[in-house]
Phi, psi and omega in degrees: 000135182286157180251130181252153178284160178301146177222155179267133176227112182052041175087359181244144178275129178254127179292142180290166183294341179290338179275078184248140181257034180064248181287351177291330184248161171285155172267160171299145183256137176261103186289349179282347182257147177294160185300332184278359173270118187259149171271178188296320180296320179293325176295319178298316179297320178299319180294322182287312185277330186287336184296331179297320181280334170299312180291327177305306181291318181302311184286323184285317186269343178291344182297332175299318179291320183295314181296325177296320178292323180293330176302317182281326182291320187241343187236014178054036177089355180287164181293141178291155173305129189303315184295313181291325177297315178295322181293315183292330177284327183272347189303312182296325178289326175299312177296326181299322179301315179297312183294320182295314182289312186291314182284331173298315178297314181294326179297326176279321187284310183265343185103153182296318184300323184295330186243345184291133184103332179293326179294327179289326176296321177295318179299317181297311181298315182295322179295319179298317179291326178300314183282357177262011181304128182284119179297335181295344180284349181083174185300311180296321180296319179295320179296320177293316178302311180297322180298316181297312185281339174284337171295315177297317177302318180297327177300316178292318179296315180296321179299330182292333182302296182291328184288308181294323178296317180290318178302320179286312181298326179294332187258341188283142170296146187303318184289346180242004186298312179299320179296316180299317179295324175297316178301315180300311185288334181296343177297342175298319177296317179294325177298319178294317180297311181295324178301316178293319181294317179298319179301317180295319181293314182293320176300319179299324179293332181258013185304319182302327182273322186271340180275061186211155177263002180275113181302337181297334181278348184292344178297339179294340177299338178301317180290327182297308185290329179291322177294315181301312181291318185293333181296342177296343180291335184296303178294331179296310178294328184295335182243003183299313182298316181298324179290317182293334183255005180293128181288163177290145181283152178297319183299318180294317181296322177293321184296315183283346176262007181058035174263157180294150180294159179293157180267132178291139188299328185292330179289323178295321182284326181279343181071022181272155175263105184297147181286114180257017183295137182294320185292313182288324179065030185256012183297144186237000188205162178272357184292337181274000179281167183304150186284356177270007176289135181293147175092358181231139171256108187281135173240161186226153175274185184298333181271002178088010180274142180293141180242149173286164176299137189258354183288112185290345182268354180266124183299152178289345185246040176307132187260131175290141174285112186302331181286347185242012177287135180307144184296338182285350177293127182265120179264144177282119179282139186296334179292348177267004187300314184295323177295315180295319179298316180296319179294321182293309183275358171285350177266132188300323183296334176270320182296321182294330177289319177297320176298318179299312181294322182288314183290320178300318180293320178301312182293317180300315185287336173301311181286315186295310181280331174302322177283310192279335175277352179230035186292347181299329180291316178292320180297326177296320178292336180272355181093012179238033183277350179064046184265351181225160177094187180287173178303317180299313182300317182294313181295320181292325178297316180297314179297322179295317178299316177299319181295318181296313181297319180295315182293322184274330186246304185302295188298313177299324179299315178298319184288329173297322177295317180302314186286328189253349190302322182276353179256315181278330184093166185280316185296314177300321180294319180292317177298315178298320181297311178299319181295314184286324176293323176299319179296314180297320178294321178297318179293318178297316182292314183291330184250016190304320184268004183240345183285143171273180183301317180297320178296319178296317180299316182296310182292319181291325176295314178296325177300311179295324180299313184279344167299314189267333166266062186177222193291332179297330177273314186289329177296331176287325185282319189307309184298330180287323186272338188261341183250148181298158185304319186289345180240354192292324181293317179295314180297320178295318179297318178297314181296316180294322179295323175298322176299315180293330174298321175296320179295320178296315179301319180291324181299314180278321185293322182300309182296326182285330187264334184302317180296306183292320188245349178092154183298319183300318180289328174296320177295326175295325176297316178297324175301312181297322179298316180294321177298321180294336179292338183295308180296327179289331174296328180293344175287344189264143174278164170284133185252004178298123180077008185269133174248102184294336178292321178292320179298317178299316179299321180288325175296317179296319179297322181276000180077018182265354179217146179293141178268000000 
């Protein structure tokens, strides 16, 4: 890429395209490639931001394997105390609520750079304390210890949701933004897959001790669960430095300075005039904004219409030199953030969208975590419940069942979302996801006592597939794409926290209801929850190609939003 000299635009100095900060700037986009083909900079961003969701799934879903091991270590294979079992499974989600709201707010208030990486430090510390649980405390003591530190772990895991999503959304080109967010979130599937695979490998290493009927050998299970949990430290340490040194994005800096958003490179190269209409909300660039905006030299076509910059070698994220911005530019002071947030969401057209993103996530997580945090019941119906044989045989069966479901359902579901998100759109995928998961749950519930193992595997696999090629992915994407940069981390944190509240309710509710009403009736409750997600999805707009920063600027210009 060629380097251009500094130039003046409406009184402000614009840094040339050669002054690039790697991940600080967008890369040039190759429009000949589909959105799911990434360039090197996007792959680097994926590696930095994606590890959080890998650890999210690894740490959250590995607890099923850990509790099974604790059964043999301290209870000779007997069922864990119901209250403590529910607490240790819900602990990380309880912490996630705290982390999502608090770090989402801090990400908007202080900036992404100021807090990004701190959540990974919390995960590292909490993981170290989890694997340091004193066996001398006994089974109940270890479960309480794990519950406390998994709450702390959950704070770090929860914080990663709004921060990594915002860091990615701030940097992604509009035409690839949904795909990038899908890539980031798909690491949840890989975390689940690797968790099951690691469990099988470590169990195989301990086979000689656990493949025995002598209870004295069950103490070896202590080493298995500590190794499984402790291995999460490797990817955490591997990306900590990159997170702590990641620069602030251009889009965020422009947003808090009330400057127009950056122009996507593909519009500059195509020479198109992006649609800046308020109703359609499909604007993709700041070039269609008024020519008195600082930092832009407006040009016009023969008919007098504003044109974007046409130089294909100039990055879409040219950064204004802050020392040379005209004094008349009004910057948003951070101490006004809460007032601005209240004013923005005090308007019904914005509040109803936040309600939509939060309630959809809440409903989705009731069903998703209700199933996946208690998958041992479903796995038993599939023939992988580990109800017979030695400790090793039982544990290995459960891990194998998890691996099969993840490989057939989880991972393919995420990849279907990655490939189709920019073609089908977010709203159709979410509607389809809620509808199909409701159908699969209805079939599982209605045929629960009649299905053979193969039938359970098929239906449960399709259920997981449509969770992830559906609302489990789109609920994560929506808050980033529908809300402006200056509010998106907080809005994402609120929406995600509502989802975790659903997960907490499912963690305790599933165990409490299975006994009195039976598993099939609990699945009917999850069916109703998914059906309820459909009308709330209708509150949401389609966000494909939508730039919320441009929409906010146009609302302010039209007097529809406070400045």
